[in-house]
Every structure is written in structure tokens, then in C-alpha cells.
mmCIF file of C-alpha atoms and ligand atoms in Angstrom:
data_model
loop_
_atom_site.group_PDB
_atom_site.id
_atom_site.type_symbol
_atom_site.label_atom_id
_atom_site.label_comp_id
_atom_site.label_asym_id
_atom_site.label_seq_id
_atom_site.Cartn_x
_atom_site.Cartn_y
_atom_site.Cartn_z
ATOM 1 C CA MET A 1 -18.982 -5.827 25.995
ATOM 2 C CA ALA A 2 -21.098 -8.099 23.871
ATOM 3 C CA SER A 3 -24.862 -8.061 23.180
ATOM 4 C CA GLY A 4 -27.673 -8.505 20.740
ATOM 5 C CA GLY A 5 -30.058 -5.575 19.854
ATOM 6 C CA ASP A 6 -30.157 -3.555 16.725
ATOM 7 C CA GLY A 7 -26.906 -1.629 17.216
ATOM 8 C CA ASP A 8 -27.797 0.923 19.898
ATOM 9 C CA GLY A 9 -26.724 3.892 17.683
ATOM 10 C CA ASP A 10 -23.322 2.296 17.062
ATOM 11 C CA PRO A 11 -22.795 1.999 13.314
ATOM 12 C CA ILE A 12 -20.345 -1.032 13.714
ATOM 13 C CA ARG A 13 -22.907 -3.063 15.776
ATOM 14 C CA HIS A 14 -25.672 -1.896 13.477
ATOM 15 C CA TRP A 15 -23.986 -3.258 10.462
ATOM 16 C CA ILE A 16 -22.827 -6.463 12.065
ATOM 17 C CA LEU A 17 -26.394 -7.130 13.490
ATOM 18 C CA GLY A 18 -27.927 -6.009 10.052
ATOM 19 C CA ASP A 19 -26.199 -6.603 6.802
ATOM 20 C CA GLY A 20 -23.612 -8.640 8.600
ATOM 21 C CA GLY A 21 -26.242 -11.251 9.285
ATOM 22 C CA ALA A 22 -25.570 -11.779 12.975
ATOM 23 C CA THR A 23 -28.132 -11.747 15.756
ATOM 24 C CA LYS A 24 -25.626 -11.611 18.545
ATOM 25 C CA ILE A 25 -22.135 -10.264 19.256
ATOM 26 C CA THR A 26 -20.557 -12.767 21.631
ATOM 27 C CA ARG A 27 -17.214 -11.186 22.323
ATOM 28 C CA ILE A 28 -15.038 -8.177 21.312
ATOM 29 C CA THR A 29 -11.257 -8.694 21.599
ATOM 30 C CA PRO A 30 -8.597 -6.110 20.889
ATOM 31 C CA VAL A 31 -6.081 -6.997 18.222
ATOM 32 C CA GLY A 32 -2.593 -5.508 18.445
ATOM 33 C CA GLY A 33 0.134 -4.966 15.773
ATOM 34 C CA GLY A 34 -1.228 -2.061 13.907
ATOM 35 C CA CYS A 35 0.574 1.160 13.282
ATOM 36 C CA ILE A 36 -2.120 3.698 13.164
ATOM 37 C CA ASN A 37 -5.579 2.463 14.158
ATOM 38 C CA ALA A 38 -7.386 0.651 17.050
ATOM 39 C CA ALA A 39 -8.357 -2.910 15.916
ATOM 40 C CA ASN A 40 -10.910 -5.438 17.422
ATOM 41 C CA ARG A 41 -12.109 -8.853 16.436
ATOM 42 C CA TYR A 42 -15.855 -9.060 16.789
ATOM 43 C CA ASP A 43 -17.134 -12.695 17.350
ATOM 44 C CA THR A 44 -20.704 -13.289 16.506
ATOM 45 C CA ASP A 45 -23.115 -16.102 15.749
ATOM 46 C CA ALA A 46 -22.450 -15.288 12.056
ATOM 47 C CA GLY A 47 -18.706 -15.731 12.343
ATOM 48 C CA SER A 48 -15.941 -13.234 13.108
ATOM 49 C CA PHE A 49 -15.304 -9.760 11.776
ATOM 50 C CA PHE A 50 -12.206 -7.589 11.937
ATOM 51 C CA VAL A 51 -12.877 -3.894 12.756
ATOM 52 C CA LYS A 52 -10.473 -0.929 12.780
ATOM 53 C CA THR A 53 -11.485 2.443 14.194
ATOM 54 C CA ASN A 54 -9.792 5.804 14.327
ATOM 55 C CA ARG A 55 -11.180 8.527 16.565
ATOM 56 C CA GLY A 56 -9.328 11.336 14.874
ATOM 57 C CA ILE A 57 -9.819 10.817 11.179
ATOM 58 C CA ASP A 58 -12.866 11.157 8.982
ATOM 59 C CA SER A 59 -14.093 8.217 6.954
ATOM 60 C CA SER A 60 -12.126 9.003 3.773
ATOM 61 C CA MET A 61 -9.170 6.981 4.909
ATOM 62 C CA PHE A 62 -11.071 3.802 5.524
ATOM 63 C CA GLU A 63 -13.195 4.356 2.471
ATOM 64 C CA ALA A 64 -9.988 4.402 0.421
ATOM 65 C CA GLU A 65 -8.660 1.291 2.237
ATOM 66 C CA ALA A 66 -11.909 -0.511 1.517
ATOM 67 C CA ALA A 67 -11.772 0.587 -2.259
ATOM 68 C CA GLY A 68 -8.134 -0.755 -2.335
ATOM 69 C CA LEU A 69 -9.090 -4.020 -0.746
ATOM 70 C CA ASP A 70 -12.036 -4.362 -2.928
ATOM 71 C CA ALA A 71 -9.934 -3.799 -6.132
ATOM 72 C CA MET A 72 -7.415 -6.415 -5.035
ATOM 73 C CA TYR A 73 -10.174 -8.832 -3.837
ATOM 74 C CA ARG A 74 -11.737 -8.633 -7.305
ATOM 75 C CA THR A 75 -8.615 -9.794 -9.003
ATOM 76 C CA ASN A 76 -9.189 -13.120 -7.343
ATOM 77 C CA THR A 77 -5.426 -13.722 -6.960
ATOM 78 C CA VAL A 78 -3.581 -13.103 -3.732
ATOM 79 C CA ARG A 79 -5.747 -13.363 -0.659
ATOM 80 C CA VAL A 80 -6.926 -10.112 0.918
ATOM 81 C CA PRO A 81 -9.610 -9.565 3.513
ATOM 82 C CA LYS A 82 -13.035 -8.756 1.857
ATOM 83 C CA PRO A 83 -13.990 -5.232 2.884
ATOM 84 C CA LEU A 84 -17.551 -5.022 4.179
ATOM 85 C CA LYS A 85 -18.350 -1.571 5.372
ATOM 86 C CA ALA A 86 -16.547 1.754 6.033
ATOM 87 C CA GLY A 87 -18.118 4.773 7.588
ATOM 88 C CA SER A 88 -18.204 7.528 10.226
ATOM 89 C CA LEU A 89 -18.601 7.179 13.999
ATOM 90 C CA PRO A 90 -21.324 9.322 15.502
ATOM 91 C CA ARG A 91 -19.013 11.307 17.901
ATOM 92 C CA GLY A 92 -16.280 11.779 15.347
ATOM 93 C CA GLY A 93 -13.802 9.350 13.714
ATOM 94 C CA SER A 94 -14.387 6.445 11.392
ATOM 95 C CA PHE A 95 -14.400 2.700 11.067
ATOM 96 C CA ILE A 96 -13.813 -0.188 8.663
ATOM 97 C CA ILE A 97 -15.328 -3.611 8.918
ATOM 98 C CA MET A 98 -13.867 -6.493 6.947
ATOM 99 C CA GLU A 99 -13.602 -10.279 6.816
ATOM 100 C CA TYR A 100 -11.688 -11.663 9.879
ATOM 101 C CA ILE A 101 -8.803 -13.820 8.715
ATOM 102 C CA GLU A 102 -7.127 -16.427 11.026
ATOM 103 C CA PHE A 103 -3.418 -16.164 10.613
ATOM 104 C CA GLY A 104 -0.578 -18.381 11.588
ATOM 105 C CA GLY A 105 -0.618 -21.520 9.460
ATOM 106 C CA SER A 106 2.757 -23.035 8.636
ATOM 107 C CA THR A 107 3.977 -22.601 5.120
ATOM 108 C CA LEU A 108 6.905 -24.297 3.315
ATOM 109 C CA HIS A 109 6.656 -22.230 0.065
ATOM 110 C CA GLY A 110 5.098 -19.046 1.428
ATOM 111 C CA GLN A 111 7.499 -16.555 -0.365
ATOM 112 C CA ARG A 112 7.320 -18.377 -3.637
ATOM 113 C CA GLU A 113 3.423 -18.443 -3.412
ATOM 114 C CA LEU A 114 3.423 -14.768 -2.528
ATOM 115 C CA GLY A 115 5.567 -13.914 -5.520
ATOM 116 C CA ARG A 116 3.466 -15.970 -7.741
ATOM 117 C CA MET A 117 0.180 -14.465 -6.586
ATOM 118 C CA LEU A 118 1.464 -10.959 -6.487
ATOM 119 C CA GLY A 119 2.579 -11.298 -10.160
ATOM 120 C CA LYS A 120 -0.940 -12.636 -10.974
ATOM 121 C CA MET A 121 -2.505 -9.665 -9.181
ATOM 122 C CA HIS A 122 -0.335 -7.234 -11.226
ATOM 123 C CA LYS A 123 -1.339 -9.019 -14.460
ATOM 124 C CA ALA A 124 -5.045 -9.199 -13.673
ATOM 125 C CA GLY A 125 -5.608 -5.658 -12.219
ATOM 126 C CA ILE A 126 -5.032 -3.467 -15.333
ATOM 127 C CA SER A 127 -6.577 -0.058 -15.492
ATOM 128 C CA ASP A 128 -8.195 1.466 -18.541
ATOM 129 C CA ARG A 129 -8.105 4.937 -17.025
ATOM 130 C CA GLY A 130 -4.343 5.263 -16.838
ATOM 131 C CA PHE A 131 -2.236 5.684 -13.716
ATOM 132 C CA GLY A 132 -3.800 6.692 -10.437
ATOM 133 C CA PHE A 133 -6.869 5.402 -8.578
ATOM 134 C CA GLU A 134 -10.444 6.009 -8.112
ATOM 135 C CA MET A 135 -9.806 8.148 -4.980
ATOM 136 C CA ASP A 136 -6.848 9.612 -3.036
ATOM 137 C CA ASN A 137 -5.658 7.489 -0.150
ATOM 138 C CA THR A 138 -2.873 7.408 2.476
ATOM 139 C CA ILE A 139 0.591 5.855 2.656
ATOM 140 C CA GLY A 140 1.126 5.381 6.283
ATOM 141 C CA SER A 141 -0.753 8.390 7.396
ATOM 142 C CA THR A 142 0.618 10.696 4.712
ATOM 143 C CA PRO A 143 -1.918 11.758 2.008
ATOM 144 C CA GLN A 144 -1.325 10.038 -1.234
ATOM 145 C CA PRO A 145 -2.741 11.723 -4.374
ATOM 146 C CA ASN A 146 -4.022 9.524 -7.199
ATOM 147 C CA PRO A 147 -5.328 11.593 -9.974
ATOM 148 C CA TRP A 148 -5.824 9.685 -13.222
ATOM 149 C CA THR A 149 -2.841 10.496 -15.363
ATOM 150 C CA PRO A 150 -2.217 9.111 -18.825
ATOM 151 C CA ASP A 151 1.449 8.404 -18.498
ATOM 152 C CA TRP A 152 3.606 6.864 -15.750
ATOM 153 C CA ILE A 153 6.463 9.221 -15.873
ATOM 154 C CA THR A 154 4.330 12.261 -15.203
ATOM 155 C CA PHE A 155 2.335 10.389 -12.509
ATOM 156 C CA PHE A 156 5.421 9.213 -10.663
ATOM 157 C CA ARG A 157 7.286 12.528 -10.962
ATOM 158 C CA ASP A 158 4.514 14.886 -9.909
ATOM 159 C CA HIS A 159 2.301 12.796 -7.623
ATOM 160 C CA ARG A 160 4.901 10.560 -5.937
ATOM 161 C CA ILE A 161 8.348 12.133 -5.644
ATOM 162 C CA GLY A 162 7.300 15.717 -6.265
ATOM 163 C CA HIS A 163 4.494 15.407 -3.803
ATOM 164 C CA GLN A 164 6.786 14.095 -1.106
ATOM 165 C CA LEU A 165 9.248 16.908 -1.675
ATOM 166 C CA GLU A 166 6.582 19.449 -1.240
ATOM 167 C CA LEU A 167 5.521 17.873 2.022
ATOM 168 C CA LEU A 168 9.185 17.909 3.229
ATOM 169 C CA LEU A 169 9.288 21.623 2.579
ATOM 170 C CA THR A 170 6.158 22.196 4.507
ATOM 171 C CA ASN A 171 6.880 19.750 7.297
ATOM 172 C CA TYR A 172 10.587 20.474 7.878
ATOM 173 C CA SER A 173 11.536 23.462 5.664
ATOM 174 C CA ASP A 174 14.246 21.245 4.230
ATOM 175 C CA GLN A 175 15.307 23.572 1.389
ATOM 176 C CA GLN A 176 18.432 21.609 0.585
ATOM 177 C CA ILE A 177 16.777 18.330 -0.060
ATOM 178 C CA TYR A 178 13.919 20.209 -1.901
ATOM 179 C CA GLU A 179 16.472 21.770 -4.339
ATOM 180 C CA LYS A 180 18.316 18.609 -4.999
ATOM 181 C CA GLY A 181 15.052 16.772 -5.295
ATOM 182 C CA LYS A 182 13.764 19.333 -7.881
ATOM 183 C CA LYS A 183 16.864 18.554 -10.006
ATOM 184 C CA LEU A 184 16.049 14.934 -9.738
ATOM 185 C CA LEU A 185 12.516 15.529 -10.993
ATOM 186 C CA GLU A 186 13.960 16.997 -14.176
ATOM 187 C CA LYS A 187 15.934 13.764 -14.668
ATOM 188 C CA ILE A 188 13.120 11.295 -14.100
ATOM 189 C CA PRO A 189 12.150 11.012 -17.782
ATOM 190 C CA TYR A 190 15.800 10.195 -18.569
ATOM 191 C CA LEU A 191 16.079 7.748 -15.634
ATOM 192 C CA LEU A 192 12.915 5.912 -16.806
ATOM 193 C CA ARG A 193 13.869 6.058 -20.440
ATOM 194 C CA ASP A 194 14.135 2.260 -20.816
ATOM 195 C CA LEU A 195 10.424 1.895 -20.025
ATOM 196 C CA LYS A 196 8.352 1.204 -23.073
ATOM 197 C CA ASP A 197 4.558 0.714 -22.894
ATOM 198 C CA VAL A 198 4.150 0.687 -19.168
ATOM 199 C CA GLN A 199 0.877 -0.987 -18.201
ATOM 200 C CA PRO A 200 -0.939 0.449 -15.228
ATOM 201 C CA CYS A 201 -1.025 -2.438 -12.827
ATOM 202 C CA LEU A 202 -2.980 -2.657 -9.604
ATOM 203 C CA LEU A 203 -0.375 -2.258 -6.784
ATOM 204 C CA HIS A 204 -0.823 -2.902 -3.116
ATOM 205 C CA GLY A 205 1.409 0.150 -2.686
ATOM 206 C CA ASP A 206 2.825 -0.415 0.731
ATOM 207 C CA LEU A 207 4.073 -3.966 0.688
ATOM 208 C CA TRP A 208 6.308 -4.494 3.650
ATOM 209 C CA SER A 209 6.522 -7.283 6.151
ATOM 210 C CA GLY A 210 4.001 -5.707 8.575
ATOM 211 C CA ASN A 211 1.357 -5.889 5.803
ATOM 212 C CA MET A 212 1.863 -9.511 4.803
ATOM 213 C CA ALA A 213 0.931 -12.687 6.699
ATOM 214 C CA TYR A 214 -0.154 -16.278 6.079
ATOM 215 C CA ASP A 215 -3.575 -17.584 6.745
ATOM 216 C CA LYS A 216 -4.202 -20.828 8.656
ATOM 217 C CA ASP A 217 -3.744 -22.841 5.450
ATOM 218 C CA GLY A 218 -0.420 -21.197 4.932
ATOM 219 C CA LYS A 219 -1.750 -19.023 2.067
ATOM 220 C CA PRO A 220 -0.178 -15.522 1.756
ATOM 221 C CA VAL A 221 -2.453 -12.554 2.647
ATOM 222 C CA ILE A 222 -1.680 -8.917 2.073
ATOM 223 C CA LEU A 223 -3.225 -6.146 4.246
ATOM 224 C CA ASP A 224 -3.608 -2.473 4.808
ATOM 225 C CA PRO A 225 -2.936 -1.301 1.325
ATOM 226 C CA ALA A 226 -2.278 2.042 -0.298
ATOM 227 C CA CYS A 227 -3.524 0.918 -3.764
ATOM 228 C CA TYR A 228 -3.081 2.697 -7.014
ATOM 229 C CA TYR A 229 -2.432 1.660 -10.673
ATOM 230 C CA GLY A 230 1.276 2.070 -11.528
ATOM 231 C CA HIS A 231 4.235 0.559 -12.964
ATOM 232 C CA ASN A 232 4.569 -2.940 -11.415
ATOM 233 C CA GLU A 233 8.164 -2.405 -10.222
ATOM 234 C CA ALA A 234 7.080 0.443 -8.001
ATOM 235 C CA GLU A 235 5.606 -2.339 -5.747
ATOM 236 C CA PHE A 236 9.097 -3.034 -4.704
ATOM 237 C CA GLY A 237 9.706 0.396 -3.298
ATOM 238 C CA MET A 238 9.184 -1.013 0.248
ATOM 239 C CA SER A 239 11.322 -4.068 -0.366
ATOM 240 C CA TRP A 240 13.998 -2.671 2.089
ATOM 241 C CA CYS A 241 11.441 -3.602 4.826
ATOM 242 C CA ALA A 242 10.091 -6.794 3.247
ATOM 243 C CA SER A 243 12.727 -9.463 3.353
ATOM 244 C CA PHE A 244 11.754 -10.903 -0.048
ATOM 245 C CA ASN A 245 14.006 -13.877 -0.918
ATOM 246 C CA SER A 246 15.128 -15.327 -4.263
ATOM 247 C CA SER A 247 12.051 -17.817 -4.357
ATOM 248 C CA PHE A 248 9.810 -14.773 -4.184
ATOM 249 C CA TYR A 249 11.519 -12.906 -7.002
ATOM 250 C CA ASP A 250 11.813 -16.002 -9.157
ATOM 251 C CA ALA A 251 8.188 -16.792 -8.826
ATOM 252 C CA TYR A 252 7.161 -13.134 -9.496
ATOM 253 C CA PHE A 253 9.288 -12.733 -12.548
ATOM 254 C CA LYS A 254 7.811 -15.919 -14.033
ATOM 255 C CA GLU A 255 4.471 -14.129 -14.006
ATOM 256 C CA MET A 256 5.718 -10.670 -14.745
ATOM 257 C CA PRO A 257 8.995 -10.918 -16.671
ATOM 258 C CA LYS A 258 11.800 -8.691 -15.474
ATOM 259 C CA GLN A 259 12.277 -5.489 -17.465
ATOM 260 C CA LYS A 260 15.568 -4.115 -18.666
ATOM 261 C CA GLY A 261 17.014 -1.649 -16.129
ATOM 262 C CA PHE A 262 14.930 -3.031 -13.155
ATOM 263 C CA GLU A 263 17.920 -2.703 -10.613
ATOM 264 C CA ASP A 264 18.670 0.803 -11.957
ATOM 265 C CA ARG A 265 15.191 1.985 -11.282
ATOM 266 C CA LEU A 266 14.599 0.264 -8.002
ATOM 267 C CA HIS A 267 16.304 2.940 -5.867
ATOM 268 C CA LEU A 268 14.095 5.555 -7.425
ATOM 269 C CA TYR A 269 11.091 3.589 -6.537
ATOM 270 C CA LYS A 270 12.529 3.173 -2.987
ATOM 271 C CA LEU A 271 13.100 6.905 -2.798
ATOM 272 C CA TYR A 272 9.360 7.541 -2.658
ATOM 273 C CA HIS A 273 9.025 5.459 0.512
ATOM 274 C CA TYR A 274 12.238 6.857 2.115
ATOM 275 C CA LEU A 275 10.905 10.340 1.500
ATOM 276 C CA ASN A 276 7.540 9.233 3.047
ATOM 277 C CA HIS A 277 9.484 7.855 6.033
ATOM 278 C CA TYR A 278 11.285 11.172 6.435
ATOM 279 C CA ASN A 279 7.997 12.893 6.299
ATOM 280 C CA LEU A 280 6.357 10.540 8.824
ATOM 281 C CA PHE A 281 9.265 9.763 11.184
ATOM 282 C CA GLY A 282 11.713 12.511 10.923
ATOM 283 C CA SER A 283 15.266 13.300 9.866
ATOM 284 C CA SER A 284 16.785 9.981 10.696
ATOM 285 C CA TYR A 285 15.759 8.928 7.094
ATOM 286 C CA ARG A 286 17.308 12.116 5.550
ATOM 287 C CA THR A 287 20.636 10.480 4.815
ATOM 288 C CA GLN A 288 19.140 7.743 2.676
ATOM 289 C CA CYS A 289 16.998 10.239 0.852
ATOM 290 C CA ILE A 290 20.009 12.549 0.057
ATOM 291 C CA SER A 291 22.207 9.570 -0.847
ATOM 292 C CA ILE A 292 19.673 8.240 -3.429
ATOM 293 C CA ILE A 293 18.923 11.604 -4.822
ATOM 294 C CA SER A 294 22.694 12.391 -5.185
ATOM 295 C CA ARG A 295 23.443 9.137 -6.701
ATOM 296 C CA TYR A 296 20.922 9.736 -9.550
ATOM 297 C CA ASN A 297 21.753 13.485 -9.938
ATOM 298 C CA ASN A 298 25.453 12.525 -10.425
ATOM 299 C CA GLN A 299 24.587 10.172 -13.288
ATOM 300 C CA LEU A 300 24.316 12.764 -15.891
HETATM 301 P P1 LIG B 401 -3.137 -0.332 11.002
HETATM 302 O O1 LIG B 401 -3.991 0.268 9.913
HETATM 303 O O2 LIG B 401 -3.177 0.324 12.307
HETATM 304 O O3 LIG B 401 -1.679 -0.289 10.488
HETATM 305 P P2 LIG B 401 -3.397 -3.119 10.281
HETATM 306 O O4 LIG B 401 -4.345 -3.061 9.115
HETATM 307 O O5 LIG B 401 -1.968 -3.260 10.017
HETATM 308 O O6 LIG B 401 -3.518 -1.819 11.204
HETATM 309 O O7 LIG B 401 -3.937 -4.262 11.307
HETATM 310 C C1 LIG B 401 -3.400 -4.409 12.502
HETATM 311 C C2 LIG B 401 -3.148 -5.874 12.793
HETATM 312 O O8 LIG B 401 -4.413 -6.590 12.805
HETATM 313 C C3 LIG B 401 -2.362 -6.567 11.709
HETATM 314 O O9 LIG B 401 -0.985 -6.583 11.999
HETATM 315 C C4 LIG B 401 -2.921 -7.953 11.690
HETATM 316 O O10 LIG B 401 -2.116 -8.761 12.661
HETATM 317 C C5 LIG B 401 -4.272 -7.799 12.112
HETATM 318 N N1 LIG B 401 -5.188 -7.881 11.036
HETATM 319 C C6 LIG B 401 -5.328 -7.042 10.062
HETATM 320 N N2 LIG B 401 -6.315 -7.267 9.182
HETATM 321 C C7 LIG B 401 -6.844 -8.454 9.709
HETATM 322 C C8 LIG B 401 -7.997 -9.318 9.271
HETATM 323 N N3 LIG B 401 -8.663 -8.986 8.220
HETATM 324 N N4 LIG B 401 -8.261 -10.302 10.099
HETATM 325 C C9 LIG B 401 -7.471 -10.590 11.172
HETATM 326 N N5 LIG B 401 -6.554 -9.856 11.651
HETATM 327 C C10 LIG B 401 -6.206 -8.768 10.919
#
């Protein structure tokens, strides 16, 4: 369905035909590939827009996605779609409208460029309010709390690992992992002891291959974030689903020098995402969670 008019009570059409500067929507085409939401490309006489909708969730999820995209966009580093509007649908649910990006250009040095630009984003996006974000958001569809917290260790312990453990207890009554996890929480200050003067850097927060692409000029683009300000290394918590190569890491560490103990901490940062996968997708992720927790618990 495609038309002109003033939006006919549909807030998406209303925005596109108002602030979006279009007088006519010429075509609406479904876009596949997402994990959670329905997505469509809207072609208009003012260009194309990318629109996601979710019939079952209020506008807070897309408002948080828009805030994350906006924070990354303002660093003027790695390309992200410019967020344009998020809001509620009249019969329940919510939407987000953003810049449409044409993907699929060829790239010779894509990973290197992504590493370089990600490093630049981490350097440019520094918070003066500590660790957290301006609002809570979601990681996948799991709620992700982001209260401003002055120090990283407390933030990561309580609002990342501790939060996921509480969810596991609620979702699966997994007392065993909860108890082992509680022991790990006590050790987190020791495990992060090498960190001195951690800067709260703007993180994409869910950087895996499904959330990275290359635009038609071959420039890297990152999408669908779960942004917060955190220790830059936590960005690699999803690296087990990202296939980063050595060109990526070399370029990244040129911008953000590798800190002592990086490899030792990496599994701890991965644990947050393994726990989240357990919460989201079930007990096939339990073994990885237990193995990381035990590995750290056995260290002392
Ligand atoms: P979900 O929130 O459901 O996980 P995504 O944000 O991953 O959805 O988007 C689904 C797919 O739509 C992506 O895999 C990508 O191919 C495409 N896409 C995402 N953002 C844009 C955009 N701004 N412009 C064009 N296509 C996009």
C-alpha cells in the first residue's frame, strides 16, 4: 500500500509525510533478517526510510534504540543510521523510523576500517556522568539496566552479571548457577584489579555479525545497538559471534591501546552475553556459563 495524504491516523505515515519531508509514499517493502521486530523500507519522493515496528512492546524499547543510535551518530565516527522518530502505534505497539542505508558494497579492508572506526567511537564517546546510559534499554529482548554508577566494577558486577543471574533464577529457578555466580560476583573486584582509571566509553553493546554491515561504498555500518557507557573491552563480549580478524584488532588497538590483562578479562565480558543467551534461548548455553564461572572461581 502506498499513498499521499497526511498520514490517515498512522503515526509512521504522518511523520514521513510531515517532518520527513515527503509528499508521497511510493512503495513499502518488507525487509527480512531481524531477530525481533518487523521491518519495512518506505520509498518516498523524499528518499527512503527504514521502519521497524513491534506490535507487542511499548515505545520504550525503540526510544532507547533511538537514543543509542543518536549517541553513536553524534560521535561522527563509525557509520550508524540516523534515528528520526520513535513512538507508539495507536492500537498498541511501537515503531522507529531511521535513515535507510543501502548495504552490500564491496570492501577490501572492511574489518580494518571497522576496527579503526570503533576505536575512534570509543575514544570520542566519553561520559561525564559515569557508567550507564541516559535510559535503560534491552539486550536482545532482555531488559538491560543502565543506572549511572560512578565506578565500573560496581556497574559491571551489579547491573550486568548480577542482573543476569537474578533473571536466571526467575526464569529457570537455576539455583546452582545462581550460587556459583554469587561467588563470582564477590571476586569481580579482584578479577578486574589490573584496571586503573577506566574511562566510561560509549559502547554499541551488542556487537555481533548480525549487527554489522557495509554500505554501498564499502564503509562499515553498525546497527541495532544496546548502548551504554562502559569499559571499552566489554564491547568484545559478543566477539564469539563476530568473526573479528587480526586486521580488525590491530586497527582497533592502534586507536585504543590494549590494556594489561585484556585476555584474562575477556571471558568475564563474554559471560554477560552467554548468561543473556541462556536467559533468552534456554539451557543449551548453560554449559558455557558454568565453565566460565568455574574457571574464574577456581582462580583464587
Ligand atoms: P531487529 O531489531 O529485529 O533485530 P535489525 O535492526 O537487526 O532488526 O534490522 C533487521 C534487518 O534490517 C538488518 O539485518 C538489516 O539487514 C536491515 N536494516 C537494519 N537497519 C537498516 C537501515 N537503517 N537501513 C536499511 N536496512 C536496515
